[in-house]
XYZ file of C-alpha atoms in Angstrom:
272
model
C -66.232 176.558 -100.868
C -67.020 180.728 -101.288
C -64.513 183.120 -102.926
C -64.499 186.581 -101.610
C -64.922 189.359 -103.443
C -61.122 190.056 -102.581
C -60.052 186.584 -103.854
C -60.109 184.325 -100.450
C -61.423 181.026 -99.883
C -63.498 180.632 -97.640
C -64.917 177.527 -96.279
C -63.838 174.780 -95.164
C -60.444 176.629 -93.592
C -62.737 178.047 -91.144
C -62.811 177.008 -87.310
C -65.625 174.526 -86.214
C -67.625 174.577 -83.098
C -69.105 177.885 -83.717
C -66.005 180.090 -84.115
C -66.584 182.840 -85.964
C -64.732 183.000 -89.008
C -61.659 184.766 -90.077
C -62.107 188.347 -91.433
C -61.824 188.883 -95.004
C -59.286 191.639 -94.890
C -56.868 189.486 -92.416
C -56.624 186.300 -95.217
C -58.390 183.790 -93.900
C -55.579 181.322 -95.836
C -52.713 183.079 -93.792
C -54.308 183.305 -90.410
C -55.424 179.812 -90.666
C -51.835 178.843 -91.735
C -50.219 181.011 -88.731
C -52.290 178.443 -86.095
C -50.877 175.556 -87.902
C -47.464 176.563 -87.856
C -48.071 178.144 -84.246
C -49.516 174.904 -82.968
C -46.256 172.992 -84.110
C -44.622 175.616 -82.270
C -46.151 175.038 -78.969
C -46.709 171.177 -78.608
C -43.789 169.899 -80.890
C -44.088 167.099 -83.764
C -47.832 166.341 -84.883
C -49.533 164.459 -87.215
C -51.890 166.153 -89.645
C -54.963 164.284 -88.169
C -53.575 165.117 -84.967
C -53.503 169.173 -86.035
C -56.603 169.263 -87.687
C -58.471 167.522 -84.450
C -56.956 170.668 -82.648
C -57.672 173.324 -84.523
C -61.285 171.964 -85.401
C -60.394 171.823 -89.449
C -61.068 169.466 -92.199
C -57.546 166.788 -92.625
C -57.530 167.790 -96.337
C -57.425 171.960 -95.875
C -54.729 171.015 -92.967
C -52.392 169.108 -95.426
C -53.048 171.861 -97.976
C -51.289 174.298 -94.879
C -48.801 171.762 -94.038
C -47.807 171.205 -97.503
C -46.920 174.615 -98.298
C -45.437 175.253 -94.954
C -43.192 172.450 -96.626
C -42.619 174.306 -99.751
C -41.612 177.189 -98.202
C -39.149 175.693 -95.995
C -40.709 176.328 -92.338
C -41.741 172.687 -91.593
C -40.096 169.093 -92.037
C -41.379 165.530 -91.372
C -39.923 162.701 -89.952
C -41.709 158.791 -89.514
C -43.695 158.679 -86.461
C -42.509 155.949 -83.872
C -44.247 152.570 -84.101
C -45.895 151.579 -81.283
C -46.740 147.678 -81.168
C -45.988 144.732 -83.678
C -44.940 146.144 -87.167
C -47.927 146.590 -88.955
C -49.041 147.238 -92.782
C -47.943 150.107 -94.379
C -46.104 153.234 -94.161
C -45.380 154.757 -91.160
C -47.358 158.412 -90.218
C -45.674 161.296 -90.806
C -44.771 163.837 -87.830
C -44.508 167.491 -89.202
C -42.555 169.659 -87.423
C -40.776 173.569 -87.716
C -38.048 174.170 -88.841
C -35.841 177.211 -87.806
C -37.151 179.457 -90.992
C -40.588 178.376 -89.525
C -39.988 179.186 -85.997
C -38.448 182.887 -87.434
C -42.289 183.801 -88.109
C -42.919 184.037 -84.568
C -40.178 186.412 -83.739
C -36.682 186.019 -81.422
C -35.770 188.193 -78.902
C -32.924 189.322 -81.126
C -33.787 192.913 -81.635
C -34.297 193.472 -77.768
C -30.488 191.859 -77.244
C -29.144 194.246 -80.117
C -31.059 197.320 -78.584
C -29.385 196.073 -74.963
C -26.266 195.742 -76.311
C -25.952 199.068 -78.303
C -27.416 200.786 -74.839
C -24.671 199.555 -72.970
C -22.396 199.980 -75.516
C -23.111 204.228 -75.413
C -23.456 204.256 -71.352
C -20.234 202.761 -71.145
C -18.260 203.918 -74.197
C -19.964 207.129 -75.167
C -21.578 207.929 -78.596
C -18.391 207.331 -80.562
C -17.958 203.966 -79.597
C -21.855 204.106 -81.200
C -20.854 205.600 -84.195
C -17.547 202.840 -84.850
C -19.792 199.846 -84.718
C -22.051 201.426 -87.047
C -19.665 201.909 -89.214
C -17.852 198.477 -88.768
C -20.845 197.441 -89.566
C -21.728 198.274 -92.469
C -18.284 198.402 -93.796
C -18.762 194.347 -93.391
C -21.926 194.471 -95.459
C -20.427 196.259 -98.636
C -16.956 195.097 -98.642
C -18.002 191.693 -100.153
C -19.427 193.613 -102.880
C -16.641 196.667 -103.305
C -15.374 195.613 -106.374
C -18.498 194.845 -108.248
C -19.931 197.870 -107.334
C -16.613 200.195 -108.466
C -16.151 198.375 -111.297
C -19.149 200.450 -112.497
C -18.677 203.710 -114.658
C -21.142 205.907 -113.348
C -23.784 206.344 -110.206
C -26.470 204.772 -111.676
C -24.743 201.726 -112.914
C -23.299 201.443 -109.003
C -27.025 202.074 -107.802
C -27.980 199.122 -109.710
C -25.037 197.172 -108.331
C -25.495 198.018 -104.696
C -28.997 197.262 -105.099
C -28.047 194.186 -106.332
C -25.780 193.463 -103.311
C -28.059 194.554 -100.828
C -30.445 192.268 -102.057
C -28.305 189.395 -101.696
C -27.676 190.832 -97.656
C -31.468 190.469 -97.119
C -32.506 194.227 -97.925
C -34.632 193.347 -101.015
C -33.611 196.579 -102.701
C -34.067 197.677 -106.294
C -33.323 201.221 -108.478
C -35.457 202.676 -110.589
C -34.882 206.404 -112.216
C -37.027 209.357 -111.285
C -36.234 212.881 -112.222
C -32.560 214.044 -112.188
C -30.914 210.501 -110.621
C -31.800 207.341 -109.174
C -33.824 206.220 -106.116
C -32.206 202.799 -104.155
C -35.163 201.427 -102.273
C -34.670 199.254 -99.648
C -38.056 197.534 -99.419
C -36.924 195.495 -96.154
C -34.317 196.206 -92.857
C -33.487 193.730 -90.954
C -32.269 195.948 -87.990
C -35.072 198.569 -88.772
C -35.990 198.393 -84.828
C -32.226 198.395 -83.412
C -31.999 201.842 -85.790
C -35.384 203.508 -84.631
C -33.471 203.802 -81.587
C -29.762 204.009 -82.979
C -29.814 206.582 -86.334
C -26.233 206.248 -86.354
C -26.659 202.730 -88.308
C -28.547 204.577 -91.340
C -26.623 207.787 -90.726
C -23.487 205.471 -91.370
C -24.985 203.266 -94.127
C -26.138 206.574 -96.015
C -22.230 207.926 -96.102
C -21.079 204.026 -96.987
C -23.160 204.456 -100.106
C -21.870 207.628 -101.328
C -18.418 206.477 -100.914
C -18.938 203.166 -103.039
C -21.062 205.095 -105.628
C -18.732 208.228 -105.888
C -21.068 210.734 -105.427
C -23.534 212.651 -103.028
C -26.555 211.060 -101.575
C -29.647 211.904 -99.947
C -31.623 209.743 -97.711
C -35.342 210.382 -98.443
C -37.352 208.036 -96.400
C -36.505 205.093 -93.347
C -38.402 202.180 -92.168
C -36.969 202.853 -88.726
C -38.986 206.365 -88.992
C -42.051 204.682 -90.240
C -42.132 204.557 -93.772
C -42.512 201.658 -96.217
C -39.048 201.314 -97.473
C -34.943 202.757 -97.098
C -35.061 205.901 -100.094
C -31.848 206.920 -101.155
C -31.820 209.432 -104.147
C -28.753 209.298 -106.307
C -28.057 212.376 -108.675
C -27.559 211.439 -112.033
C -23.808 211.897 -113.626
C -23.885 215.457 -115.888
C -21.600 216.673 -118.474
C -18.800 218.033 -117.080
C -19.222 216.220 -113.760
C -16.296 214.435 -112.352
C -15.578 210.885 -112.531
C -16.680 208.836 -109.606
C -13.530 208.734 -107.080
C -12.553 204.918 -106.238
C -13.264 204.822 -102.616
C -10.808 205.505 -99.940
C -9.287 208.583 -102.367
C -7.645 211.368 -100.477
C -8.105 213.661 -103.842
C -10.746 215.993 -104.271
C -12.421 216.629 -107.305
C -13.198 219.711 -108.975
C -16.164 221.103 -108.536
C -18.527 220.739 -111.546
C -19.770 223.621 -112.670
C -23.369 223.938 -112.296
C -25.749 223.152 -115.218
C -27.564 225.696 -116.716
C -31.401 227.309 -117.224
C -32.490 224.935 -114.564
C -31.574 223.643 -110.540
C -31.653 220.488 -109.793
C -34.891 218.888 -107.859
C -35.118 216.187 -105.389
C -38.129 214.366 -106.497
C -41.342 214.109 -105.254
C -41.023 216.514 -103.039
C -38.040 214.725 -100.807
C -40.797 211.352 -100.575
C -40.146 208.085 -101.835
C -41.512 207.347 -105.096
């Protein structure tokens, strides 16, 4: 067995028969892992002998892949059928995917969305665009209104939205730079649907100022490219008003604004 230099193993994960192996810089561990979990895919329930003859691979590294597929939650087993008389011990174990494991390979989910929302503004026009992005989202925060209101102030509802989002599948967090807050949203599950379709983070950006009660700028998308969702959140001044409950028909009085200094976006408008 070699270690890399970048912390890989090496050896005997490698393919057989003369197969170059797997660049460093592409994990050997994870591509090797992908085949197993891609040959499951293709022919159906196999036995780890039965994988490792295919893919030219020790049985033990195999049932190392196989076991943490298992761990993970993207493959299941189930006894083998017995063929002949009852024999001697226990019965081999098929391993199969399971739907988390087939998710790895994609769906054609995105394209369907995409479709949809096409048709959708052909037939409808843009507004009809604009109401289903805002439906929504409106059904991904209102779960979550109350904890998130319940706050005082906008960082304490950053913190809480990030919270929420998480638990939607956005693996968001908050962390304080300069005047405010930045919400990053280090994942998007419809990140394709809205490289097409702004109106879904043009309608999630005004969803957050209305639950956090104050102005908010969106720095940075994954649908445009960059590594995570950016949101900057001012920070709550003296003399500011209190955050509005959502849905208010008041408006607030201006705060007056502070002095010796204006107020920066930071970095420059990129996420931190």
């Amino acid at each position: 067995m070699k270690k890399t230099g970048a912390g890989e193993q090496v050896g005997d994960d490698t393919y057989s028969a003369g197969v170059p192996p797997v660049p460093v810089q592409v994990s050997a561990e994870g591509r090797t892992r992908h085949e197993v979990a891609r040959l499951l895919l293709e022919q159906g329930p196999m036995t780890a002998v039965t994988v490792a003859e295919q893919l030219g691979i020790s049985p033990t590294a195999i049932r190392r892949h196989l076991d943490a597929l298992l761990a993970d939650g993207e493959a299941e087993t189930r006894d083998a059928p017995r063929r002949g008389p009852r024999g001697r011990g226990r019965p081999a174990k098929l391993f199969l995917l399971t739907e988390a494991g087939r998710a790895r390979f994609g769906h054609a989910y995105d394209d369907l969305a995409v479709s949809a929302i096409r048709f959708l503004a052909e037939h409808a026009g843009e507004d009809a665009v604009r109401a289903f992005a805002e439906r929504r989202v409106a059904s991904l925060v209102e779960p979550h209104r109350k904890a998130i209101t319940g706050e005082d102030d906008p960082a304490a509802r950053a913190e809480a939205l990030a919270t929420a989002l998480t638990r939607e599948g956005y693996a968001a967090s908050t962390r304080q730079v300069g005047v405010g807050e930045q919400l990053c949203q280090h994942h998007c599950p419809v990140a394709h649907v809205a490289a097409e379709f702004p109106q879904l983070c043009e309608a999630e950006t005004e969803a957050f100022a209305r639950l956090l009660g104050t102005h908010v700028q969106r720095l940075a998308t994954i649908a445009r490219g960059d590594n995570a969702c950016t949101t900057h959140v001012p920070a709550a001044t003296a003399g500011s008003p209190a955050p509005q409950a959502p849905g208010s028909t008041e408006r607030p009085e201006a705060a007056p604004p502070p002095s010796g200094r204006k107020a920066r976006i930071p970095n420059g408008g990129k996420p931190a």
